[in-house]
Coordinates of C-alpha atoms in Angstrom, one line a residue:
M1 CA 52.4 43.5 7.3
T2 CA 53.7 40.3 9.6
G3 CA 53.6 36.6 9.0
P4 CA 54.4 33.9 6.4
D5 CA 52.2 36.5 3.9
A6 CA 53.5 40.2 4.2
A7 CA 54.5 41.3 1.1
P8 CA 58.6 41.4 1.0
P9 CA 60.5 44.5 1.4
L10 CA 60.7 46.8 -1.8
N11 CA 64.1 47.6 -3.2
D12 CA 64.8 50.9 -4.7
D13 CA 66.2 50.3 -7.9
F14 CA 66.6 48.0 -10.9
P15 CA 70.5 46.6 -11.3
K16 CA 72.4 47.4 -14.1
G17 CA 72.5 43.7 -16.0
S18 CA 71.5 41.9 -19.0
G19 CA 69.7 38.6 -17.3
M20 CA 66.3 38.1 -16.3
D21 CA 67.5 37.5 -12.5
S22 CA 68.7 41.4 -12.5
I23 CA 64.9 42.1 -12.0
F24 CA 64.9 40.3 -8.6
A25 CA 68.8 41.4 -8.1
A26 CA 69.6 42.5 -4.3
P27 CA 68.4 46.0 -2.8
G28 CA 70.4 48.7 -3.6
P29 CA 70.2 52.6 -3.1
R30 CA 67.0 54.0 -4.0
A31 CA 66.2 54.6 -8.3
A32 CA 65.2 57.5 -9.6
E33 CA 61.5 58.4 -10.2
G34 CA 59.9 56.2 -12.2
S35 CA 61.8 53.2 -11.8
A36 CA 60.6 49.6 -9.5
V37 CA 62.7 46.4 -8.4
V38 CA 60.4 43.4 -7.5
P39 CA 61.5 42.3 -4.5
D40 CA 63.3 39.5 -3.5
G41 CA 61.2 35.8 -3.0
T42 CA 58.8 36.6 -5.5
A43 CA 60.4 33.4 -7.3
G44 CA 60.4 31.0 -4.5
L45 CA 56.5 32.3 -3.5
L46 CA 55.5 32.1 -7.3
R47 CA 56.5 28.2 -6.8
E48 CA 54.4 27.5 -3.4
L49 CA 51.7 29.3 -5.3
T50 CA 52.2 27.0 -8.0
V51 CA 52.3 24.1 -5.6
E52 CA 49.5 24.6 -3.8
L53 CA 47.3 25.7 -7.3
R54 CA 48.0 21.8 -8.2
A55 CA 46.7 20.7 -4.8
A56 CA 43.8 23.1 -5.1
S57 CA 43.5 21.2 -9.0
A58 CA 44.0 17.6 -7.9
P59 CA 41.0 16.3 -6.0
I60 CA 38.3 17.8 -8.2
E61 CA 39.0 15.3 -11.1
A62 CA 39.2 12.5 -8.2
T63 CA 36.1 13.9 -7.0
F64 CA 33.7 14.1 -9.5
L65 CA 34.6 11.1 -11.1
G66 CA 33.4 9.6 -8.1
V67 CA 30.4 11.5 -7.9
G68 CA 29.6 10.7 -11.5
D69 CA 30.3 6.9 -10.4
A70 CA 28.1 7.4 -7.5
L71 CA 25.3 9.3 -9.5
G72 CA 25.6 7.0 -12.0
R73 CA 25.2 4.0 -10.4
S74 CA 21.9 5.5 -8.5
L75 CA 20.1 6.7 -11.1
G76 CA 20.5 3.3 -12.7
L77 CA 18.9 2.1 -8.7
L78 CA 16.4 5.2 -9.5
D79 CA 15.5 3.3 -12.9
A80 CA 14.8 0.0 -11.2
I81 CA 12.6 1.7 -8.9
G82 CA 10.2 3.1 -10.6
D83 CA 10.2 -0.6 -12.7
R84 CA 9.4 -2.2 -9.4
F85 CA 6.9 0.6 -7.9
R86 CA 4.9 0.3 -11.3
A87 CA 5.2 -3.4 -11.0
L88 CA 3.5 -3.2 -7.6
S89 CA 0.8 -1.1 -9.2
T90 CA -0.1 -3.9 -11.0
L91 CA 0.0 -6.2 -9.2
I92 CA -2.7 -4.7 -6.1
D93 CA -4.6 -4.0 -9.3
S94 CA -4.0 -7.0 -10.8
E95 CA -6.7 -9.2 -12.9
D96 CA -6.3 -11.8 -9.3
G97 CA -6.6 -8.6 -7.3
S98 CA -10.1 -7.6 -9.1
R99 CA -11.0 -11.4 -8.3
A100 CA -10.4 -10.9 -4.8
V101 CA -12.9 -8.0 -4.9
D102 CA -15.2 -9.6 -6.6
M103 CA -15.2 -12.6 -4.4
L104 CA -15.2 -10.6 -1.5
T105 CA -18.1 -8.8 -2.3
G106 CA -20.2 -11.9 -2.9
V107 CA -18.9 -13.2 0.5
C108 CA -20.5 -10.1 2.2
S109 CA -23.8 -10.2 -0.2
G110 CA -24.2 -14.1 1.0
T111 CA -22.7 -13.5 5.0
D112 CA -25.6 -10.7 5.3
E113 CA -28.3 -13.2 3.6
L114 CA -26.9 -15.9 5.9
A115 CA -27.6 -13.8 8.9
G116 CA -31.1 -12.6 7.8
N117 CA -32.1 -16.5 7.7
A118 CA -30.8 -17.1 11.3
R119 CA -34.0 -15.3 12.2
H120 CA -36.4 -16.5 9.6
T121 CA -35.5 -20.0 11.5
L122 CA -36.2 -18.4 14.7
D123 CA -39.3 -16.9 13.8
G124 CA -40.5 -20.6 12.0
L125 CA -39.4 -22.8 15.6
D126 CA -41.7 -19.8 17.1
G127 CA -44.6 -20.7 14.9
L128 CA -44.2 -24.6 15.3
E129 CA -44.0 -24.4 19.1
Q130 CA -47.5 -22.5 18.6
A131 CA -48.2 -25.2 16.3
G132 CA -47.8 -28.1 19.0
T133 CA -49.2 -25.9 21.4
G134 CA -52.7 -26.4 18.9
M135 CA -52.0 -29.6 18.4
A136 CA -52.3 -30.3 22.3
G137 CA -55.6 -28.5 22.8
L138 CA -56.8 -31.5 20.1
F139 CA -55.4 -33.8 21.4
T140 CA -57.0 -32.9 24.6
S141 CA -60.6 -32.6 22.6
L142 CA -59.9 -36.0 20.9
S143 CA -59.1 -37.9 24.0
A144 CA -62.6 -36.3 25.7
I145 CA -64.2 -38.0 23.0
I146 CA -62.5 -40.8 23.1
G147 CA -63.5 -40.9 26.3
E148 CA -67.2 -40.4 25.7
I149 CA -66.9 -43.5 23.1
T150 CA -65.6 -45.6 25.9
A151 CA -68.6 -45.0 28.2
L152 CA -71.1 -45.3 25.4
A153 CA -69.2 -48.7 24.6
I154 CA -69.9 -49.8 28.4
N155 CA -73.8 -49.1 27.3
A156 CA -73.7 -50.9 24.3
K157 CA -72.7 -53.4 25.9
V158 CA -75.0 -53.7 28.4
Q159 CA -77.9 -52.6 26.1
S160 CA -76.8 -55.8 23.8
V161 CA -77.1 -58.4 26.5
Q162 CA -80.7 -57.6 27.0
I163 CA -81.8 -57.5 23.4
R164 CA -83.2 -61.3 22.7
S165 CA -82.7 -62.2 19.3
T166 CA -83.1 -65.7 17.4
T167 CA -82.0 -63.6 14.0
D168 CA -79.4 -61.4 15.4
D169 CA -76.2 -61.6 17.1
F170 CA -74.6 -58.4 18.9
S171 CA -71.5 -60.4 20.7
V172 CA -69.3 -58.9 17.6
F173 CA -70.6 -55.6 17.9
N174 CA -69.8 -55.7 21.5
R175 CA -66.1 -57.4 20.7
E176 CA -65.7 -54.9 18.1
I177 CA -66.8 -51.5 19.7
D178 CA -64.5 -52.6 22.7
R179 CA -61.4 -53.2 20.1
L180 CA -62.4 -49.7 18.6
H181 CA -62.8 -48.0 21.9
R182 CA -59.8 -49.3 23.5
L183 CA -57.4 -49.3 19.7
A184 CA -58.6 -45.3 19.7
E185 CA -57.3 -45.3 22.9
E186 CA -54.1 -46.4 22.6
T187 CA -53.6 -44.6 18.7
T188 CA -54.4 -41.1 20.8
A189 CA -52.2 -41.8 23.9
K190 CA -49.1 -42.6 21.5
A191 CA -50.1 -39.8 19.1
S192 CA -50.0 -37.2 22.8
S193 CA -46.8 -38.9 23.8
R194 CA -45.0 -37.9 20.5
L195 CA -46.8 -34.2 20.9
V196 CA -45.1 -34.2 24.1
T197 CA -41.6 -35.3 23.0
L198 CA -42.2 -32.8 19.7
R199 CA -42.6 -29.9 21.9
A200 CA -39.9 -30.8 23.7
A201 CA -38.0 -31.1 20.3
I202 CA -39.3 -27.5 18.8
A203 CA -38.2 -26.0 22.2
T204 CA -35.0 -27.7 22.2
A205 CA -34.7 -26.6 18.5
K206 CA -36.0 -23.2 19.3
G207 CA -33.8 -22.8 22.2
S208 CA -30.5 -23.2 19.9
A209 CA -31.7 -20.9 17.7
A210 CA -32.0 -18.6 20.2
G211 CA -28.6 -19.3 21.2
F212 CA -27.6 -19.1 18.1
Q213 CA -29.3 -15.9 17.2
H214 CA -27.0 -14.4 20.7
D215 CA -24.2 -15.2 20.3
N216 CA -23.5 -16.8 16.4
R217 CA -25.3 -14.7 14.2
A218 CA -23.5 -11.8 16.6
H219 CA -20.3 -13.5 15.3
L220 CA -21.8 -13.5 11.7
D221 CA -23.1 -9.8 11.4
D222 CA -19.2 -8.8 12.9
A223 CA -17.3 -11.4 10.1
G224 CA -19.9 -9.2 7.6
T225 CA -19.0 -6.0 9.5
R226 CA -15.3 -6.9 8.6
L227 CA -15.3 -8.3 5.6
R228 CA -16.5 -5.1 4.4
R229 CA -14.4 -2.7 6.2
S230 CA -11.9 -5.2 4.9
L231 CA -13.3 -4.7 1.5
D232 CA -14.0 -0.9 1.2
A233 CA -10.6 -0.7 2.6
L234 CA -8.9 -3.3 -0.6
V235 CA -10.9 -0.6 -2.9
A236 CA -9.9 2.0 -1.7
R237 CA -6.3 0.8 -1.6
R238 CA -6.4 -0.1 -5.7
A239 CA -8.2 3.6 -6.4
A240 CA -4.9 4.9 -4.3
V241 CA -2.6 2.9 -6.2
R242 CA -4.4 3.7 -9.8
E243 CA -4.2 7.4 -8.4
A244 CA -0.3 6.9 -7.2
A245 CA 0.8 5.6 -10.2
C246 CA -0.7 8.5 -12.6
R247 CA 1.2 10.7 -10.2
F248 CA 4.3 8.4 -10.4
A249 CA 4.8 9.2 -13.9
D250 CA 5.5 13.4 -12.8
R251 CA 7.8 12.2 -10.6
V252 CA 9.6 10.5 -13.4
G253 CA 9.2 13.1 -15.3
E254 CA 10.9 15.4 -12.5
I255 CA 13.3 12.9 -11.8
G256 CA 14.6 13.1 -15.3
R257 CA 15.0 16.6 -14.7
R258 CA 17.1 16.3 -11.6
I259 CA 19.1 13.8 -13.3
A260 CA 20.1 16.1 -16.1
R261 CA 20.6 18.7 -14.7
C262 CA 23.4 16.5 -12.3
I263 CA 24.4 15.4 -15.1
S264 CA 25.3 19.1 -16.8
D265 CA 26.5 20.1 -13.7
L266 CA 29.0 17.3 -13.6
Q267 CA 30.5 19.2 -16.7
V268 CA 32.0 22.2 -14.2
G269 CA 34.8 19.6 -12.4
D270 CA 36.1 19.6 -16.3
V271 CA 35.9 23.3 -16.8
T272 CA 37.2 24.1 -13.7
S273 CA 40.5 22.2 -13.9
Q274 CA 40.2 23.9 -17.2
R275 CA 40.1 27.2 -15.9
L276 CA 42.8 26.3 -12.8
A277 CA 44.9 25.2 -15.5
H278 CA 44.8 28.9 -17.0
I279 CA 45.6 29.9 -14.2
G280 CA 48.8 27.7 -13.7
D281 CA 49.7 28.7 -17.1
A282 CA 50.1 32.3 -15.9
L283 CA 51.9 31.5 -13.0
E284 CA 54.5 30.1 -15.6
V285 CA 54.7 33.0 -17.1
L286 CA 55.0 35.1 -13.6
R287 CA 58.3 32.9 -13.3
I288 CA 59.5 33.6 -16.3
L289 CA 58.8 37.3 -15.5
T290 CA 60.7 36.6 -12.1
G291 CA 64.2 35.1 -13.9
D292 CA 63.0 31.6 -12.6
T293 CA 62.8 30.0 -15.7
D294 CA 65.9 29.1 -18.1
P295 CA 65.2 31.4 -21.1
A296 CA 66.7 28.9 -23.2
L297 CA 63.5 26.3 -22.5
L298 CA 61.3 28.7 -23.4
R299 CA 58.8 28.3 -25.8
G300 CA 59.0 29.6 -29.2
D301 CA 56.0 31.7 -28.9
R302 CA 57.0 33.2 -24.9
R303 CA 61.1 34.1 -26.1
W304 CA 59.9 38.1 -26.5
L305 CA 59.6 38.1 -23.3
A306 CA 63.1 37.7 -22.8
T307 CA 63.4 40.7 -25.1
L308 CA 61.3 42.5 -22.2
E309 CA 62.8 45.6 -20.2
P310 CA 62.6 45.3 -16.3
R311 CA 60.0 47.9 -15.9
R312 CA 57.7 46.6 -18.5
R313 CA 58.1 43.1 -16.5
A314 CA 57.3 44.3 -13.7
E315 CA 54.0 46.2 -15.2
L316 CA 53.3 43.0 -17.1
L317 CA 53.9 41.1 -13.3
V318 CA 51.2 43.2 -12.0
A319 CA 48.6 43.2 -15.3
I320 CA 49.2 39.1 -14.9
C321 CA 48.7 39.0 -11.1
E322 CA 45.8 41.0 -10.9
L323 CA 44.1 39.3 -13.7
Q324 CA 44.9 36.0 -12.3
G325 CA 43.5 36.4 -9.2
R326 CA 40.3 37.3 -10.7
Q327 CA 40.2 34.7 -12.8
C328 CA 40.9 32.4 -9.6
R329 CA 38.3 33.8 -7.6
D330 CA 35.5 34.0 -10.5
A331 CA 36.6 30.1 -11.0
N332 CA 35.9 28.6 -8.0
R333 CA 33.6 31.2 -7.2
D334 CA 31.7 29.5 -10.1
F335 CA 32.8 25.7 -9.4
A336 CA 31.4 26.3 -5.6
Q337 CA 28.1 27.8 -7.1
Q338 CA 27.6 25.0 -9.3
V339 CA 28.7 22.3 -6.5
G340 CA 26.3 23.9 -4.6
S341 CA 23.1 23.4 -7.6
L342 CA 25.2 19.7 -7.9
A343 CA 24.4 19.3 -4.0
A344 CA 20.5 20.4 -4.0
N345 CA 20.0 18.6 -7.4
L346 CA 21.2 15.5 -5.5
T347 CA 19.9 16.2 -2.6
G348 CA 16.9 16.7 -4.8
L349 CA 17.4 12.8 -6.0
L350 CA 17.9 11.7 -2.5
Q351 CA 14.0 13.1 -1.3
D352 CA 13.1 11.1 -4.4
A353 CA 14.4 7.9 -3.1
G354 CA 12.7 8.5 0.3
A355 CA 9.5 10.1 -1.3
I356 CA 9.1 6.3 -3.6
A357 CA 10.2 4.5 -0.7
D358 CA 7.8 6.2 1.5
E359 CA 4.9 6.4 -1.0
A360 CA 5.3 2.4 -1.3
Q361 CA 4.7 1.5 2.4
R362 CA 2.3 3.8 2.4
L363 CA 0.3 2.3 -0.2
F364 CA 1.7 -1.6 0.2
G365 CA 2.7 -2.0 3.3
S366 CA 1.6 -1.5 7.2
G367 CA 0.6 2.3 6.1
A368 CA -3.3 3.3 4.7
P369 CA -4.2 5.5 2.8
S370 CA -6.3 8.8 4.1
G371 CA -9.5 8.4 4.6
T372 CA -9.8 4.3 4.7
P373 CA -9.2 1.9 7.3
S374 CA -5.4 0.4 8.4
A375 CA -5.1 -2.8 9.6
A376 CA -2.3 -1.1 12.5
G377 CA -5.0 1.8 13.6
R378 CA -3.1 5.1 12.8
D379 CA -2.2 5.7 8.7
G380 CA 1.1 5.2 9.2
E381 CA 1.8 3.0 12.6
A382 CA 3.9 0.2 12.3
G383 CA 2.0 -3.2 11.5
P384 CA 0.9 -6.1 9.4
A385 CA 0.9 -5.0 5.7
F386 CA -2.5 -3.8 4.0
L387 CA -2.8 -7.0 1.8
Q388 CA -1.9 -9.6 5.2
A389 CA -4.3 -7.5 7.6
V390 CA -7.2 -7.8 5.1
A391 CA -6.4 -11.8 4.4
A392 CA -6.1 -12.0 8.5
E393 CA -10.1 -10.1 8.3
V394 CA -11.0 -12.8 5.8
D395 CA -9.5 -15.7 8.1
R396 CA -10.7 -14.5 11.1
A397 CA -14.4 -14.7 9.1
L398 CA -14.0 -18.1 7.8
Q399 CA -14.1 -18.8 11.1
L400 CA -17.1 -17.7 12.6
L401 CA -18.9 -19.3 9.3
D402 CA -17.2 -22.6 10.5
R403 CA -18.5 -21.8 13.7
Y404 CA -22.0 -20.9 12.4
C405 CA -21.7 -23.3 10.0
R406 CA -21.4 -25.9 13.7
A407 CA -23.8 -24.4 14.9
D408 CA -26.6 -24.5 12.0
E409 CA -25.8 -28.3 12.1
V410 CA -26.9 -28.6 15.2
I411 CA -30.1 -26.9 14.9
R412 CA -31.0 -28.6 11.4
A413 CA -30.8 -32.0 13.2
Q414 CA -33.3 -30.4 15.8
V415 CA -35.5 -29.4 12.7
V416 CA -35.1 -32.9 10.9
Q417 CA -36.4 -34.8 14.8
V418 CA -38.8 -32.4 14.6
S419 CA -40.1 -33.0 11.1
D420 CA -39.8 -36.7 11.5
G421 CA -42.1 -36.8 14.6
F422 CA -44.3 -34.7 12.7
G423 CA -44.4 -37.7 10.3
A424 CA -44.7 -40.3 12.8
M425 CA -47.7 -38.3 14.1
R426 CA -49.4 -38.3 11.0
R427 CA -49.5 -41.6 11.2
D428 CA -50.7 -42.4 14.4
V429 CA -54.4 -39.6 12.7
A430 CA -54.3 -41.9 9.6
A431 CA -55.6 -44.7 12.2
I432 CA -57.0 -42.9 14.4
H433 CA -59.3 -41.9 11.1
S434 CA -59.3 -45.5 9.7
I435 CA -61.1 -46.3 13.4
D436 CA -63.6 -43.3 12.9
V437 CA -64.7 -44.9 9.8
D438 CA -64.6 -48.5 11.0
M439 CA -66.8 -47.0 14.3
R440 CA -68.9 -45.8 11.7
L441 CA -69.4 -47.7 10.1
M442 CA -69.9 -50.3 12.7
G443 CA -72.4 -48.0 14.8
L444 CA -74.9 -47.6 11.0
N445 CA -74.8 -51.7 10.5
T446 CA -75.9 -51.9 14.5
T447 CA -78.4 -49.1 14.1
L448 CA -80.0 -50.8 11.0
K449 CA -80.4 -54.1 12.9
C450 CA -82.2 -52.1 16.0
T451 CA -84.7 -50.4 14.1
R452 CA -85.6 -54.2 12.7
L453 CA -86.0 -55.8 16.4
G454 CA -88.6 -52.8 17.2
P455 CA -88.9 -51.4 20.6
A456 CA -86.7 -53.9 22.1
G457 CA -84.3 -52.5 20.3
R458 CA -84.8 -48.8 19.8
A459 CA -82.2 -48.6 23.3
L460 CA -79.2 -49.7 21.6
G461 CA -80.0 -47.6 18.5
V462 CA -79.7 -44.4 20.3
V463 CA -76.4 -45.5 22.2
A464 CA -75.3 -46.7 18.3
Q465 CA -76.5 -43.4 16.8
E466 CA -74.6 -41.5 19.8
L467 CA -71.2 -43.8 18.4
R468 CA -71.7 -42.6 14.9
A469 CA -72.1 -38.9 16.3
C470 CA -68.8 -39.7 18.6
S471 CA -67.4 -41.0 15.4
R472 CA -68.1 -37.9 13.7
R473 CA -66.8 -35.4 16.2
T474 CA -63.2 -37.3 16.5
E475 CA -63.6 -37.1 12.2
D476 CA -63.5 -33.6 12.7
V477 CA -61.2 -33.3 15.6
S478 CA -58.8 -35.8 13.8
E479 CA -59.0 -33.7 10.7
A480 CA -58.1 -30.5 12.4
I481 CA -55.3 -32.7 13.8
A482 CA -54.2 -33.7 10.5
Q483 CA -54.4 -30.1 8.6
A484 CA -52.5 -28.8 11.6
I485 CA -49.5 -31.7 11.3
R486 CA -49.6 -31.0 7.2
S487 CA -49.3 -27.2 8.4
A488 CA -46.4 -27.9 10.9
S489 CA -45.1 -30.6 8.8
E490 CA -44.9 -28.3 5.9
Q491 CA -43.0 -25.1 8.0
A492 CA -40.8 -27.8 9.2
G493 CA -39.6 -28.5 5.5
D494 CA -39.3 -25.3 4.8
L495 CA -37.3 -25.1 7.9
D496 CA -35.2 -28.2 6.5
R497 CA -34.8 -27.5 3.5
R498 CA -33.5 -23.2 4.2
S499 CA -31.3 -24.6 6.4
A500 CA -29.9 -26.9 3.7
D501 CA -29.6 -24.3 1.5
D502 CA -28.2 -22.1 4.2
H503 CA -25.4 -24.9 4.2
L504 CA -24.7 -25.4 0.8
A505 CA -24.3 -21.3 0.7
A506 CA -22.0 -21.4 4.1
A507 CA -19.9 -23.8 2.3
G508 CA -19.8 -21.7 -1.0
L509 CA -19.1 -18.6 0.8
T510 CA -16.3 -20.8 2.9
E511 CA -14.5 -21.9 -0.6
R512 CA -14.5 -18.1 -2.3
M513 CA -13.2 -16.9 0.9
T514 CA -11.0 -19.3 1.1
V515 CA -9.9 -18.7 -2.4
S516 CA -9.9 -14.8 -2.2
M517 CA -7.7 -15.5 1.1
D518 CA -5.1 -17.2 -0.5
I519 CA -4.8 -14.6 -3.6
L520 CA -4.7 -12.4 -1.3
R521 CA -1.5 -14.0 0.8
K522 CA -0.2 -14.9 -2.4
L523 CA -0.3 -11.6 -3.7
Q524 CA 1.0 -10.1 0.0
A525 CA 3.9 -12.1 -1.0
D526 CA 4.4 -11.2 -4.5
Q527 CA 3.8 -7.4 -3.1
E528 CA 6.6 -7.9 0.0
R529 CA 9.0 -9.2 -2.0
A530 CA 9.0 -6.7 -4.7
L531 CA 8.1 -3.8 -1.7
Q532 CA 11.4 -5.0 0.3
A533 CA 13.6 -5.1 -3.1
L534 CA 12.1 -1.4 -3.7
I535 CA 13.2 -0.2 -0.3
R536 CA 16.3 -1.8 -0.3
D537 CA 17.0 -0.3 -3.6
C538 CA 16.1 2.8 -2.4
A539 CA 18.4 2.6 0.7
T540 CA 20.9 2.0 -0.9
A541 CA 20.1 4.8 -3.6
S542 CA 20.0 6.9 -0.7
G543 CA 23.3 5.7 0.8
L544 CA 25.6 6.3 -3.0
L545 CA 23.6 9.8 -3.6
G546 CA 24.8 10.7 0.0
T547 CA 28.4 9.5 -0.5
A548 CA 28.8 11.3 -3.7
M549 CA 27.6 14.3 -1.5
A550 CA 30.1 13.9 1.2
P551 CA 32.9 15.5 -1.0
L552 CA 31.1 18.1 -2.0
G553 CA 32.2 20.6 0.7
I554 CA 35.1 20.9 -1.7
G555 CA 33.8 23.9 -3.1
R556 CA 33.7 25.6 0.1
R557 CA 37.1 25.0 0.4
Q558 CA 38.2 25.8 -2.9
E559 CA 36.9 29.4 -2.0
E560 CA 38.7 29.4 0.5
F561 CA 41.7 29.2 -1.2
A562 CA 41.0 30.9 -4.0
E563 CA 40.7 33.8 -1.8
R564 CA 44.4 32.6 0.0
F565 CA 45.6 32.5 -3.5
A566 CA 44.4 35.6 -4.9
Q567 CA 45.5 37.5 -1.4
R568 CA 48.6 36.0 -2.3
L569 CA 48.9 37.9 -6.0
A570 CA 47.6 41.0 -4.3
L571 CA 50.5 41.1 -2.2
I572 CA 53.0 40.6 -5.2
A573 CA 51.0 43.0 -7.1
G574 CA 51.3 45.5 -4.0
S575 CA 54.8 45.1 -3.3
L576 CA 55.8 46.8 -6.4
P577 CA 55.8 50.8 -6.5
A578 CA 52.9 52.7 -6.9
A579 CA 53.6 54.0 -10.8
V580 CA 54.5 50.7 -12.0
Q581 CA 50.9 49.7 -10.5
D582 CA 49.5 52.8 -12.7
A583 CA 51.1 51.9 -15.3
A584 CA 49.8 48.2 -15.6
Q585 CA 46.9 49.5 -17.0
S586 CA 47.9 51.3 -20.1
A587 CA 47.2 49.6 -23.3
D588 CA 50.6 48.1 -24.0
V589 CA 50.4 45.9 -21.3
A590 CA 47.0 45.1 -22.4
G591 CA 48.6 44.2 -25.5
D592 CA 50.8 42.0 -24.0
L593 CA 48.2 40.3 -21.7
H594 CA 46.1 39.8 -25.2
R595 CA 49.4 38.0 -26.7
L596 CA 49.6 35.7 -24.0
F597 CA 46.2 35.0 -23.1
G598 CA 43.9 36.1 -25.4
D599 CA 43.5 32.7 -27.1
T600 CA 44.1 30.2 -23.9
Y601 CA 40.4 30.9 -22.9
T602 CA 37.8 28.5 -22.9
V603 CA 35.0 30.0 -20.9
D604 CA 33.0 33.0 -21.2
S605 CA 33.8 33.5 -17.5
E606 CA 37.7 33.6 -18.5
R607 CA 36.9 36.6 -21.4
L608 CA 35.4 38.6 -19.2
I609 CA 37.7 39.1 -16.6
H610 CA 40.0 39.3 -19.6
G611 CA 38.5 41.7 -21.5
G612 CA 37.5 43.8 -17.9
I613 CA 41.0 43.9 -16.9
A614 CA 43.0 44.7 -20.2
P615 CA 40.4 46.0 -23.1
A616 CA 42.8 46.9 -25.6
D617 CA 41.9 45.0 -28.6
G618 CA 39.9 42.3 -25.7
P619 CA 36.1 42.7 -27.6
D620 CA 37.7 41.8 -31.2
R621 CA 39.7 39.1 -29.6
N622 CA 37.3 37.8 -27.6
N623 CA 34.3 37.9 -30.0
A624 CA 36.6 35.8 -32.4
N625 CA 37.8 33.5 -29.9
G626 CA 35.1 32.7 -28.1
A627 CA 31.7 32.7 -30.7
G628 CA 32.0 29.0 -31.3
E629 CA 31.7 28.5 -27.7
A630 CA 29.1 30.5 -25.9
G631 CA 26.6 27.9 -26.3
M632 CA 28.6 25.5 -24.9
D633 CA 29.8 27.2 -21.9
D634 CA 25.9 28.3 -22.2
F635 CA 25.1 24.3 -21.4
F636 CA 27.3 23.6 -19.0
L637 CA 27.3 27.2 -16.8

């Protein structure tokens, strides 16, 4: 073997002398069988190994102090993150959240009702238009009857002139019949003109209602659909939050278990440092055996080493090298395993922090629970925050409702105009009815007078009777018109009242939507602040945990060091004759090992390896020393 790790050349014999340095004297003639010498340079090699061991031990404490500090800070953040998650869950499921849901439920119902009433308004105007058509026919009939009255009035005037009577004067009859038929003509023409205007108003209102039905009704339906979708999403989101809050209790338990494992794993730093300190103590013994230490400076419990024969020293040196090589490998293997476990637990905590942030973003941010519509379009896609999206939908519905109210005001004004027109027509028809009464009384009076005149008044009497018959027909038609007007007025009044009720309902919906939108936006602002704080805490915790994981590569480096260290100790032991190596397994050497190290080991692994190397008296001594520590060792490792 060549290179820095090659074994020094073997000496052939132990030189004669009494000092410890004589064990490693310069090479001489080949010794007798059973003798052995330790090569030169072994003491220097042990000093190098001592330095390397200290260099390997030094980072452990600093590393685990840093890991412990980062872990402690991240655990504090994880507690705060848990509190923030619970607070976020409470926000959306709070009394204000329930109030917003209740208001939106009522708004959806009210919006549907308004949309249905818009159809009724158009149907009512259709009825009024048909009533107007019927009235137009009645007014045509009335005009025809009044035309007959006009002809009869002319004939009556002619007949009255031909009557010569000293007792009866028909000039009043002539004047009255002339006045009444002219008044009837004027009133009928006026009522007919009003009907034309009224029918035009009905047609305008119907056109407005039809336009509203085609445009604003569709928008109102769309507003209702959007509100129902937002309400469904809000209800689903609140249910998902409740479920997540229940699941979060399990996650908190898992985080607690990971934390406990991390705390347990942190103990490996102290244990490994202690085990490496034991190996360092053994290196001091090796240096004593090589004569690299002044005998006068030895501790009282180690002065017996100076009395050992050179052969026994060599045998003890081989045994110690083999023992400490195994101890070093085992200590650093345990260390690497525990560091790996710590890294896995830290990774788990890192994933927990990320999972909490992701779920919080999904529940309270732009994402949507599975099976619910997302404001962003696809689950998890970036977009406005959930409550902000719901509030935006409410705002859009509010704008559509405002459009509805403005269009409804126009229709309502036109309905009021129609209602007022029917009222004016009702007064005209009442005037016509009054004319009919006067005409009937006048005709009756004239008929009586003509009866007294005998044959001279017969012609005028016939005319008077015809006038009375026409007045009755006029009365029937005017009564039919009045009935039609009353019915139409009732319809117009119903439309007006319904429109007024809808207007009040729309105002109430506007108020509730405004309040619910304000609630949602306030909840969103509070939620956004809490969510951003939670995400920042998660990012900080992730950074701290990542920082804590970065130096854990020390486990692999320690394993590599342990392998090199054990190989160099094996080179020292292997440089001695085979007979010495075989004798190193003797009970006497085992007794010396127990005397040196049996009471110093603090973990079962050390005692187990020690017992495997030198089992003589080992079990009793190990059990006596370690029985009280097994539970602590198990807790740590």
